[in-house]
Amino acid sequence: MIRRVLPHGLGRGLLTRRPGTRRGGFSLDWDGKVSEIKKKIKSILPGTPCDVLPDTSHLPPEHSDVVIVGGGVLGLSVAYWLKQLENRRGGMQVLVVERDHTYSQASTGLSVGGICQQFSLPENIQLSLFSASFLRNINEYLAVTNAPPLDLQFNPSGYLLLASEKDAAAMESNVKVQKQEGAKVCLMSPDQLRNKFPWINTEGVALASYGMENEGWFDPWCLLHGLRQKLMSMGVFFCQGEVTRFVTSSQRMMTTDDEMVTLKSIHEVHVKMDHSLEYQPVECAIVINAAGAWSAQIAALAGIGKGPPGTLQGTKLPVEPRKRYVYVWHCPQGPGLETPLVADTSGAYFRREGLGSNYLGGRSPAEVSRVGWDMLARRHRIIVMKESGFWPGSVCFVHPQVQTAWAGYYDYNTFDQNGVVGPHPLVVNMYFATGFSGHGLQQAPGVGRAVAEMILEGSFQTIDLSPFLFNRFYLGEKTQENNIM
């Protein structure tokens, strides 16, 4: 019977008669033969052993309700509020795709971490007030069971903006708007400045505005870590990779102006894996473009801006990378512990960094910057500070010793230096959270909620950010913010 079951060649030599057995009976000679039998049987069975299945833990899921392109604080904030406001707990699957899991060149980690309400537009003031409340109560929002509480190391020293005679009237008008929106800001004359901050050089200063509450700076890394930790506890998926393609469907329709347009809908995102040629297609219902300085490239993948010039289809997302330089120097004779973040009439700014007489500062460069992206050698840093036009003239720093320097990218909106929030009018399931030109970190909590409300409710609920919709680029209607550092 056994000979019938085993293939030809397995029976001979493996089955031997032992003394004491009944005639015609056989027993297996187990010594050294069992492993050989297993190998022979495995070789003739179809399929592969289950212990050699490929590792797919690094791949994104094949389906996700929402795919967020960009894992900085803006993208993470959108993910947080989507999960926080969803109708049924666990009902929405969210995937965050970030190509740099170390965040070594991300704008979030390279930011100076400031928060300020001294803007010229009511929407920006409201966003920063919302964020100040969020950050002040951070552990009520981002607490995770068995995890230590977050410490943002918030320094509430405020912002001090200086204006020349030419800009004094605009500053006075801005402060009036800020107060109407609930910000605690006051105007100061040069004499009042000298009395409160004796170390300030008031030459050329006609007026100053000072934030007395909810302004200062915090640790951006802590906010980033807190959001990621909270999102993982909420079931959000993370993937290290790069979005390289959108698969779309389209339909043509006639507008009220008798213009034929093509409406697109993204139904699949291709995510290229890090250090690999492979990609994973992810079916989705909604895509969030929170790719920061590279968000225009992501928009172009969906065909945005690829139509005839002067049409809505041909209108590009006007966001591009702009380098910003930050320097840290040591000066024992510098301003004291009560020093706010100071922005002088030249546009240069500085603040204290820690308690050891260190200072951090920078300046928005000219449109064309002559200094490269690469990290700067220590012996050249003081030269580069002068070449980039940075040195705050409002304070006399005696024998400063430059400690380090770095550069990061703004997601600079070349149209009006303001954020882009909400859906695209033609790629109907792509939503934007980008283009904040340097104030995205501080406004991320409010922007994330606004995008989530638009997706879940169909309109802005907490703060009306309609002036930040994409349509304004086609219409040529600027929403200009005057206070950009």
Short mmCIF file of C-alpha atoms in Angstrom, two decimals:
data_model
loop_
_atom_site.label_atom_id
_atom_site.label_comp_id
_atom_site.label_asym_id
_atom_site.label_seq_id
_atom_site.Cartn_x
_atom_site.Cartn_y
_atom_site.Cartn_z
CA MET A 1 0.00 0.00 0.00
CA ILE A 2 2.82 2.36 0.91
CA ARG A 3 4.55 1.71 -2.40
CA ARG A 4 1.41 2.90 -4.20
CA VAL A 5 1.39 6.24 -2.37
CA LEU A 6 5.05 7.15 -2.60
CA PRO A 7 6.44 8.09 -5.98
CA HIS A 8 8.85 5.88 -7.78
CA GLY A 9 12.23 5.94 -6.06
CA LEU A 10 11.06 6.68 -2.52
CA GLY A 11 10.32 3.10 -1.53
CA ARG A 12 13.58 1.29 -2.22
CA GLY A 13 16.15 1.63 0.52
CA LEU A 14 13.83 3.45 2.90
CA LEU A 15 11.63 0.51 3.81
CA THR A 16 13.48 -2.35 5.46
CA ARG A 17 12.37 -5.52 7.20
CA ARG A 18 13.36 -5.69 10.84
CA PRO A 19 13.88 -8.82 12.95
CA GLY A 20 10.86 -9.72 14.97
CA THR A 21 8.28 -8.31 12.59
CA ARG A 22 5.52 -10.33 11.10
CA ARG A 23 6.19 -11.74 7.66
CA GLY A 24 5.20 -9.26 5.02
CA GLY A 25 5.21 -6.40 7.54
CA PHE A 26 7.51 -3.42 7.16
CA SER A 27 8.68 -0.65 9.50
CA LEU A 28 10.36 2.68 8.68
CA ASP A 29 14.07 3.03 9.36
CA TRP A 30 13.75 6.58 10.90
CA ASP A 31 17.42 7.21 11.58
CA GLY A 32 18.56 9.91 9.16
CA LYS A 33 15.66 9.28 6.79
CA VAL A 34 12.87 11.62 8.02
CA SER A 35 14.45 14.86 6.85
CA GLU A 36 15.18 13.30 3.47
CA ILE A 37 11.55 12.25 3.13
CA LYS A 38 10.38 15.79 3.96
CA LYS A 39 12.68 17.30 1.37
CA LYS A 40 11.50 14.87 -1.30
CA ILE A 41 7.84 15.56 -0.51
CA LYS A 42 8.33 19.37 -0.49
CA SER A 43 10.02 19.17 -3.85
CA ILE A 44 6.98 17.56 -5.50
CA LEU A 45 4.27 19.66 -3.79
CA PRO A 46 2.96 22.76 -5.63
CA GLY A 47 3.46 26.32 -4.28
CA THR A 48 6.11 27.73 -1.97
CA PRO A 49 6.59 27.35 1.78
CA CYS A 50 4.62 29.91 3.83
CA ASP A 51 7.73 31.02 5.72
CA VAL A 52 9.21 32.69 2.64
CA LEU A 53 6.35 35.11 1.93
CA PRO A 54 7.68 38.57 0.93
CA ASP A 55 7.76 41.31 3.58
CA THR A 56 5.13 43.92 2.69
CA SER A 57 5.16 45.90 5.96
CA HIS A 58 6.83 48.87 4.23
CA LEU A 59 4.11 49.12 1.58
CA PRO A 60 1.08 51.40 1.87
CA PRO A 61 -2.38 49.80 1.91
CA GLU A 62 -4.03 49.04 -1.41
CA HIS A 63 -7.06 51.16 -0.45
CA SER A 64 -7.35 54.35 1.60
CA ASP A 65 -10.20 56.84 1.83
CA VAL A 66 -7.78 59.76 2.03
CA VAL A 67 -4.16 60.01 0.83
CA ILE A 68 -2.20 62.93 2.25
CA VAL A 69 0.89 63.87 0.24
CA GLY A 70 3.34 65.42 2.70
CA GLY A 71 3.98 64.44 6.31
CA GLY A 72 4.91 67.84 7.75
CA VAL A 73 2.76 69.56 10.38
CA LEU A 74 0.21 70.80 7.82
CA GLY A 75 -0.40 67.31 6.43
CA LEU A 76 -0.44 65.78 9.90
CA SER A 77 -2.87 68.43 11.13
CA VAL A 78 -5.30 67.61 8.32
CA ALA A 79 -5.03 63.91 9.22
CA TYR A 80 -5.63 64.67 12.91
CA TRP A 81 -8.76 66.71 12.34
CA LEU A 82 -10.17 64.22 9.82
CA LYS A 83 -9.93 61.48 12.43
CA GLN A 84 -11.06 63.75 15.26
CA LEU A 85 -14.18 64.96 13.44
CA GLU A 86 -15.18 61.75 11.63
CA ASN A 87 -18.74 60.61 12.34
CA ARG A 88 -17.87 57.03 13.20
CA ARG A 89 -14.71 56.15 15.09
CA GLY A 90 -12.40 54.24 12.76
CA GLY A 91 -14.73 54.83 9.82
CA MET A 92 -12.19 56.73 7.71
CA GLN A 93 -8.88 55.26 6.58
CA VAL A 94 -6.14 57.87 6.18
CA LEU A 95 -2.69 57.38 4.65
CA VAL A 96 0.16 59.91 5.01
CA VAL A 97 2.94 59.66 2.40
CA GLU A 98 6.25 61.35 3.29
CA ARG A 99 9.40 60.87 1.23
CA ASP A 100 11.85 61.92 3.97
CA HIS A 101 11.12 59.99 7.15
CA THR A 102 14.05 61.72 8.90
CA TYR A 103 12.58 65.19 8.15
CA SER A 104 16.18 66.37 7.71
CA GLN A 105 15.24 68.85 4.96
CA ALA A 106 11.61 69.40 5.93
CA SER A 107 10.50 72.97 6.54
CA THR A 108 8.99 71.95 9.89
CA GLY A 109 12.25 70.91 11.51
CA LEU A 110 14.24 73.82 10.04
CA SER A 111 11.76 76.44 11.23
CA VAL A 112 12.48 78.92 14.03
CA GLY A 113 9.16 77.90 15.62
CA GLY A 114 7.54 81.30 16.00
CA ILE A 115 3.87 82.11 16.55
CA CYS A 116 2.48 85.61 16.06
CA GLN A 117 -0.88 87.33 15.50
CA GLN A 118 0.54 90.52 13.98
CA PHE A 119 -0.76 90.03 10.45
CA SER A 120 -2.63 92.38 8.14
CA LEU A 121 -5.42 89.95 7.16
CA PRO A 122 -8.22 88.91 9.56
CA GLU A 123 -8.01 85.28 8.37
CA ASN A 124 -4.33 84.99 9.28
CA ILE A 125 -4.95 86.57 12.68
CA GLN A 126 -7.82 84.16 13.38
CA LEU A 127 -5.72 81.17 12.31
CA SER A 128 -2.89 82.13 14.65
CA LEU A 129 -5.28 82.76 17.56
CA PHE A 130 -6.79 79.31 17.00
CA SER A 131 -3.32 77.77 16.92
CA ALA A 132 -2.28 79.57 20.09
CA SER A 133 -5.22 78.00 21.93
CA PHE A 134 -4.39 74.58 20.44
CA LEU A 135 -0.75 74.80 21.49
CA ARG A 136 -1.63 76.09 24.95
CA ASN A 137 -3.84 73.03 25.50
CA ILE A 138 -1.68 70.63 23.48
CA ASN A 139 -2.03 67.69 25.86
CA GLU A 140 -5.82 67.88 25.76
CA TYR A 141 -5.64 67.34 22.00
CA LEU A 142 -2.63 65.07 21.52
CA ALA A 143 -2.48 63.02 24.72
CA VAL A 144 -1.77 59.31 24.17
CA THR A 145 -2.38 56.63 26.79
CA ASN A 146 0.81 55.64 28.66
CA ALA A 147 2.87 58.27 26.81
CA PRO A 148 4.50 61.16 28.71
CA PRO A 149 2.89 64.61 28.27
CA LEU A 150 4.23 66.85 25.53
CA ASP A 151 6.39 69.82 26.45
CA LEU A 152 6.46 72.34 23.61
CA GLN A 153 8.92 74.53 25.58
CA PHE A 154 6.79 77.53 24.67
CA ASN A 155 8.50 80.85 25.35
CA PRO A 156 5.79 83.57 25.61
CA SER A 157 8.12 86.53 25.07
CA GLY A 158 6.06 87.94 22.20
CA TYR A 159 6.96 89.59 18.89
CA LEU A 160 8.26 93.15 18.59
CA LEU A 161 7.91 94.64 15.09
CA LEU A 162 9.65 97.92 14.27
CA ALA A 163 8.48 100.34 11.57
CA SER A 164 10.09 103.30 9.85
CA GLU A 165 8.28 106.54 9.16
CA LYS A 166 7.28 105.17 5.75
CA ASP A 167 5.62 102.06 7.24
CA ALA A 168 4.20 103.54 10.45
CA ALA A 169 0.71 104.24 9.05
CA ALA A 170 0.38 100.67 7.74
CA MET A 171 1.46 99.28 11.11
CA GLU A 172 -1.11 101.40 12.89
CA SER A 173 -3.82 100.14 10.54
CA ASN A 174 -2.71 96.52 11.02
CA VAL A 175 -2.83 96.80 14.80
CA LYS A 176 -6.36 98.14 14.61
CA VAL A 177 -7.42 95.02 12.66
CA GLN A 178 -5.52 92.75 15.05
CA LYS A 179 -7.31 94.22 18.07
CA GLN A 180 -10.68 93.87 16.36
CA GLU A 181 -9.96 90.15 15.92
CA GLY A 182 -9.08 89.73 19.61
CA ALA A 183 -5.27 89.86 19.53
CA LYS A 184 -3.50 91.48 22.49
CA VAL A 185 -1.20 93.91 20.69
CA CYS A 186 -0.08 97.44 21.59
CA LEU A 187 1.68 100.27 19.77
CA MET A 188 4.86 101.77 21.23
CA SER A 189 6.64 105.03 20.51
CA PRO A 190 10.47 105.21 20.35
CA ASP A 191 10.56 106.59 23.91
CA GLN A 192 8.37 103.76 25.20
CA LEU A 193 10.61 101.30 23.37
CA ARG A 194 13.75 102.63 25.05
CA ASN A 195 12.09 102.50 28.47
CA LYS A 196 11.00 98.87 28.12
CA PHE A 197 13.92 97.58 26.06
CA PRO A 198 16.99 99.79 26.78
CA TRP A 199 19.19 97.72 24.47
CA ILE A 200 17.22 98.68 21.32
CA ASN A 201 18.67 101.18 18.87
CA THR A 202 15.66 103.32 17.90
CA GLU A 203 17.40 105.26 15.14
CA GLY A 204 15.09 105.24 12.12
CA VAL A 205 12.23 103.71 14.15
CA ALA A 206 8.99 105.70 14.14
CA LEU A 207 6.64 103.11 15.68
CA ALA A 208 6.59 99.58 17.07
CA SER A 209 3.94 96.94 17.72
CA TYR A 210 4.32 94.47 20.56
CA GLY A 211 2.41 91.22 21.10
CA MET A 212 1.55 90.93 24.80
CA GLU A 213 -0.18 87.52 24.78
CA ASN A 214 -0.14 84.22 22.82
CA GLU A 215 3.05 85.12 20.96
CA GLY A 216 6.56 83.73 21.14
CA TRP A 217 8.20 80.53 19.98
CA PHE A 218 8.06 76.79 20.64
CA ASP A 219 9.76 73.52 19.70
CA PRO A 220 8.52 72.48 16.21
CA TRP A 221 10.03 68.99 16.58
CA CYS A 222 7.90 68.37 19.65
CA LEU A 223 4.72 69.35 17.78
CA LEU A 224 5.69 67.12 14.84
CA HIS A 225 6.42 64.17 17.15
CA GLY A 226 3.22 64.72 19.13
CA LEU A 227 1.07 64.74 15.99
CA ARG A 228 2.68 61.58 14.58
CA GLN A 229 2.34 59.76 17.89
CA LYS A 230 -1.31 60.74 18.22
CA LEU A 231 -2.12 59.80 14.63
CA MET A 232 -0.59 56.35 15.03
CA SER A 233 -2.77 55.81 18.08
CA MET A 234 -5.79 56.87 15.97
CA GLY A 235 -5.03 54.28 13.29
CA VAL A 236 -3.54 56.54 10.61
CA PHE A 237 -1.16 54.75 8.20
CA PHE A 238 2.29 56.17 7.41
CA CYS A 239 4.37 55.34 4.37
CA GLN A 240 7.86 56.44 3.33
CA GLY A 241 7.77 56.99 -0.40
CA GLU A 242 7.17 59.47 -3.20
CA VAL A 243 3.98 60.07 -5.14
CA THR A 244 4.87 59.74 -8.83
CA ARG A 245 1.53 59.44 -10.62
CA PHE A 246 -2.21 59.93 -10.34
CA VAL A 247 -4.68 57.80 -12.26
CA THR A 248 -7.73 59.92 -13.05
CA SER A 249 -11.09 59.72 -14.73
CA SER A 250 -12.63 62.73 -16.46
CA GLN A 251 -15.80 64.16 -17.92
CA ARG A 252 -16.45 67.29 -19.95
CA MET A 253 -19.06 69.88 -19.05
CA MET A 254 -20.16 73.38 -20.08
CA THR A 255 -19.84 76.27 -17.62
CA THR A 256 -22.34 79.12 -17.23
CA ASP A 257 -19.98 81.21 -19.39
CA ASP A 258 -20.33 78.67 -22.22
CA GLU A 259 -16.77 77.46 -21.66
CA MET A 260 -16.09 73.75 -22.08
CA VAL A 261 -14.06 72.38 -19.17
CA THR A 262 -12.87 68.94 -18.13
CA LEU A 263 -13.57 67.76 -14.60
CA LYS A 264 -11.12 65.20 -13.23
CA SER A 265 -11.27 62.83 -10.29
CA ILE A 266 -8.27 60.99 -8.88
CA HIS A 267 -9.03 57.37 -8.07
CA GLU A 268 -5.53 55.90 -7.74
CA VAL A 269 -2.21 57.19 -6.38
CA HIS A 270 1.09 55.55 -7.31
CA VAL A 271 3.59 55.62 -4.43
CA LYS A 272 7.21 54.84 -5.32
CA MET A 273 9.00 53.07 -2.51
CA ASP A 274 12.17 54.57 -1.06
CA HIS A 275 15.43 53.24 -2.62
CA SER A 276 13.45 51.00 -4.94
CA LEU A 277 12.01 50.87 -8.44
CA GLU A 278 8.77 49.35 -7.20
CA TYR A 279 5.59 51.33 -6.61
CA GLN A 280 2.33 50.60 -4.87
CA PRO A 281 -1.00 51.72 -6.36
CA VAL A 282 -3.40 53.02 -3.72
CA GLU A 283 -7.08 53.41 -4.55
CA CYS A 284 -8.53 56.49 -2.86
CA ALA A 285 -11.44 58.91 -2.75
CA ILE A 286 -9.61 62.12 -1.72
CA VAL A 287 -6.06 63.47 -2.10
CA ILE A 288 -4.63 66.21 0.13
CA ASN A 289 -1.76 68.21 -1.39
CA ALA A 290 0.32 69.23 1.63
CA ALA A 291 3.69 68.81 -0.09
CA GLY A 292 4.96 72.24 0.93
CA ALA A 293 7.61 73.72 -1.34
CA TRP A 294 7.06 70.87 -3.81
CA SER A 295 3.26 71.06 -3.90
CA ALA A 296 3.22 72.58 -7.41
CA GLN A 297 4.93 69.43 -8.71
CA ILE A 298 2.26 67.28 -7.09
CA ALA A 299 -0.46 69.48 -8.58
CA ALA A 300 1.09 69.14 -12.04
CA LEU A 301 0.94 65.34 -11.74
CA ALA A 302 -2.85 65.72 -11.63
CA GLY A 303 -2.81 67.91 -14.76
CA ILE A 304 -3.27 71.20 -12.90
CA GLY A 305 -1.90 74.03 -15.02
CA LYS A 306 -1.59 71.89 -18.16
CA GLY A 307 -4.37 73.63 -20.13
CA PRO A 308 -4.25 76.66 -22.45
CA PRO A 309 -2.84 79.86 -20.88
CA GLY A 310 -5.46 82.21 -19.47
CA THR A 311 -7.93 79.41 -18.73
CA LEU A 312 -8.84 77.77 -15.45
CA GLN A 313 -7.33 74.52 -16.73
CA GLY A 314 -4.11 76.35 -17.56
CA THR A 315 -3.82 78.06 -14.15
CA LYS A 316 -0.86 76.66 -12.22
CA LEU A 317 -0.43 76.41 -8.47
CA PRO A 318 1.96 79.36 -7.92
CA VAL A 319 4.00 77.81 -5.10
CA GLU A 320 7.76 77.32 -5.32
CA PRO A 321 10.71 76.67 -2.98
CA ARG A 322 12.43 79.76 -1.55
CA LYS A 323 15.51 79.42 0.60
CA ARG A 324 15.62 81.04 4.00
CA TYR A 325 18.77 81.22 6.12
CA VAL A 326 18.98 80.93 9.88
CA TYR A 327 22.06 81.77 11.96
CA VAL A 328 22.93 81.11 15.58
CA TRP A 329 25.51 83.25 17.36
CA HIS A 330 26.82 83.68 20.89
CA CYS A 331 27.07 87.09 22.55
CA PRO A 332 27.46 87.35 26.36
CA GLN A 333 26.70 91.10 26.25
CA GLY A 334 23.47 90.64 24.28
CA PRO A 335 19.89 91.43 25.38
CA GLY A 336 18.50 89.71 28.46
CA LEU A 337 16.01 86.94 29.11
CA GLU A 338 12.95 89.14 28.51
CA THR A 339 13.92 89.69 24.86
CA PRO A 340 11.03 89.16 22.42
CA LEU A 341 11.45 88.12 18.80
CA VAL A 342 12.47 91.41 17.19
CA ALA A 343 11.92 92.25 13.50
CA ASP A 344 13.56 95.56 12.60
CA THR A 345 12.91 97.99 9.76
CA SER A 346 15.30 96.15 7.39
CA GLY A 347 13.35 92.89 7.69
CA ALA A 348 16.04 91.16 9.75
CA TYR A 349 14.84 89.34 12.87
CA PHE A 350 16.35 87.66 15.91
CA ARG A 351 15.37 86.05 19.19
CA ARG A 352 17.08 84.41 22.13
CA GLU A 353 17.92 80.71 21.84
CA GLY A 354 17.95 79.08 25.26
CA LEU A 355 19.52 80.58 28.37
CA GLY A 356 23.20 80.67 27.41
CA SER A 357 23.47 84.05 25.65
CA ASN A 358 22.82 82.48 22.28
CA TYR A 359 20.72 84.18 19.61
CA LEU A 360 18.99 82.97 16.48
CA GLY A 361 18.02 85.10 13.50
CA GLY A 362 17.72 85.60 9.78
CA ARG A 363 16.26 87.72 7.04
CA SER A 364 14.15 87.16 3.95
CA PRO A 365 16.63 87.44 1.06
CA ALA A 366 16.18 89.20 -2.26
CA GLU A 367 14.21 87.49 -5.03
CA VAL A 368 17.43 85.99 -6.42
CA SER A 369 19.68 84.59 -3.72
CA ARG A 370 23.39 84.22 -4.34
CA VAL A 371 24.03 81.75 -1.52
CA GLY A 372 23.70 78.02 -2.22
CA TRP A 373 21.67 75.39 -0.40
CA ASP A 374 24.66 73.40 0.88
CA MET A 375 25.53 73.65 4.54
CA LEU A 376 28.08 76.39 5.18
CA ALA A 377 31.58 75.81 6.48
CA ARG A 378 32.08 77.36 9.91
CA ARG A 379 34.89 79.72 8.85
CA HIS A 380 32.66 81.24 6.14
CA ARG A 381 29.49 81.75 8.14
CA ILE A 382 30.03 85.35 9.23
CA ILE A 383 30.82 86.25 5.59
CA VAL A 384 27.65 84.55 4.40
CA MET A 385 25.61 86.45 7.00
CA LYS A 386 26.82 89.69 5.44
CA GLU A 387 26.35 88.47 1.87
CA SER A 388 22.76 87.42 2.53
CA GLY A 389 22.02 90.91 3.87
CA PHE A 390 21.44 89.79 7.44
CA TRP A 391 22.46 91.68 10.52
CA PRO A 392 19.85 93.30 12.77
CA GLY A 393 20.60 96.99 13.00
CA SER A 394 18.20 97.45 15.91
CA VAL A 395 20.67 95.91 18.40
CA CYS A 396 24.40 96.31 18.85
CA PHE A 397 25.84 92.80 19.33
CA VAL A 398 29.40 93.19 20.64
CA HIS A 399 31.83 90.60 19.22
CA PRO A 400 29.27 87.98 18.23
CA GLN A 401 30.62 84.48 17.72
CA VAL A 402 28.73 82.57 15.04
CA GLN A 403 27.97 79.03 16.23
CA THR A 404 26.09 77.46 13.32
CA ALA A 405 23.85 78.17 10.35
CA TRP A 406 21.39 76.33 8.17
CA ALA A 407 18.95 76.88 5.33
CA GLY A 408 15.40 75.69 4.81
CA TYR A 409 12.62 76.12 2.26
CA TYR A 410 9.51 78.26 2.37
CA ASP A 411 6.52 77.05 0.34
CA TYR A 412 6.43 80.49 -1.22
CA ASN A 413 3.23 81.63 -2.91
CA THR A 414 4.47 83.96 -5.62
CA PHE A 415 0.96 85.33 -6.25
CA ASP A 416 0.13 86.90 -2.88
CA GLN A 417 2.28 85.16 -0.23
CA ASN A 418 -0.79 83.57 1.35
CA GLY A 419 -1.96 80.03 1.91
CA VAL A 420 -3.92 77.86 -0.52
CA VAL A 421 -6.71 75.97 1.24
CA GLY A 422 -9.57 73.82 0.00
CA PRO A 423 -10.49 71.94 -3.20
CA HIS A 424 -9.32 72.51 -6.74
CA PRO A 425 -12.25 73.60 -8.95
CA LEU A 426 -11.51 71.08 -11.74
CA VAL A 427 -9.60 68.22 -10.05
CA VAL A 428 -12.54 67.89 -7.75
CA ASN A 429 -11.08 65.53 -5.12
CA MET A 430 -7.68 67.22 -4.65
CA TYR A 431 -7.57 69.56 -1.65
CA PHE A 432 -4.77 72.00 -0.84
CA ALA A 433 -3.02 72.90 2.41
CA THR A 434 0.08 74.71 1.18
CA GLY A 435 1.67 78.00 0.10
CA PHE A 436 1.82 79.75 3.48
CA SER A 437 5.14 81.40 2.70
CA GLY A 438 6.69 80.94 6.13
CA HIS A 439 3.74 80.89 8.54
CA GLY A 440 2.46 77.36 7.84
CA LEU A 441 3.89 75.88 11.04
CA GLN A 442 2.17 78.33 13.36
CA GLN A 443 -1.15 78.14 11.49
CA ALA A 444 -1.19 74.37 10.91
CA PRO A 445 -3.76 73.50 13.63
CA GLY A 446 -6.34 75.94 12.21
CA VAL A 447 -5.62 75.08 8.56
CA GLY A 448 -5.90 71.35 9.25
CA ARG A 449 -9.31 71.82 10.84
CA ALA A 450 -10.49 74.02 7.96
CA VAL A 451 -9.56 71.41 5.32
CA ALA A 452 -11.17 68.62 7.36
CA GLU A 453 -14.38 70.67 7.70
CA MET A 454 -14.48 71.31 3.97
CA ILE A 455 -14.14 67.56 3.28
CA LEU A 456 -16.58 66.36 5.93
CA GLU A 457 -19.12 69.21 5.93
CA GLY A 458 -18.70 70.75 2.48
CA SER A 459 -17.82 74.20 3.83
CA PHE A 460 -15.57 76.05 6.27
CA GLN A 461 -17.09 76.06 9.75
CA THR A 462 -14.67 77.41 12.38
CA ILE A 463 -12.79 80.00 10.29
CA ASP A 464 -13.97 81.12 6.84
CA LEU A 465 -10.92 80.70 4.60
CA SER A 466 -12.76 81.34 1.33
CA PRO A 467 -10.22 84.07 0.37
CA PHE A 468 -7.57 81.31 0.30
CA LEU A 469 -9.32 79.15 -2.33
CA PHE A 470 -7.51 78.25 -5.57
CA ASN A 471 -9.98 80.20 -7.76
CA ARG A 472 -8.31 83.50 -6.93
CA PHE A 473 -5.30 82.66 -9.11
CA TYR A 474 -7.50 82.35 -12.18
CA LEU A 475 -9.56 85.43 -11.29
CA GLY A 476 -6.47 87.49 -10.49
CA GLU A 477 -7.85 88.49 -7.07
CA LYS A 478 -4.96 88.76 -4.64
CA THR A 479 -5.41 88.14 -0.93
CA GLN A 480 -2.29 90.09 0.00
CA GLU A 481 -0.60 89.61 3.37
CA ASN A 482 1.78 92.46 4.17
CA ASN A 483 3.51 91.03 7.25
CA ILE A 484 5.68 88.18 5.94
CA MET A 485 9.09 87.48 7.50
#
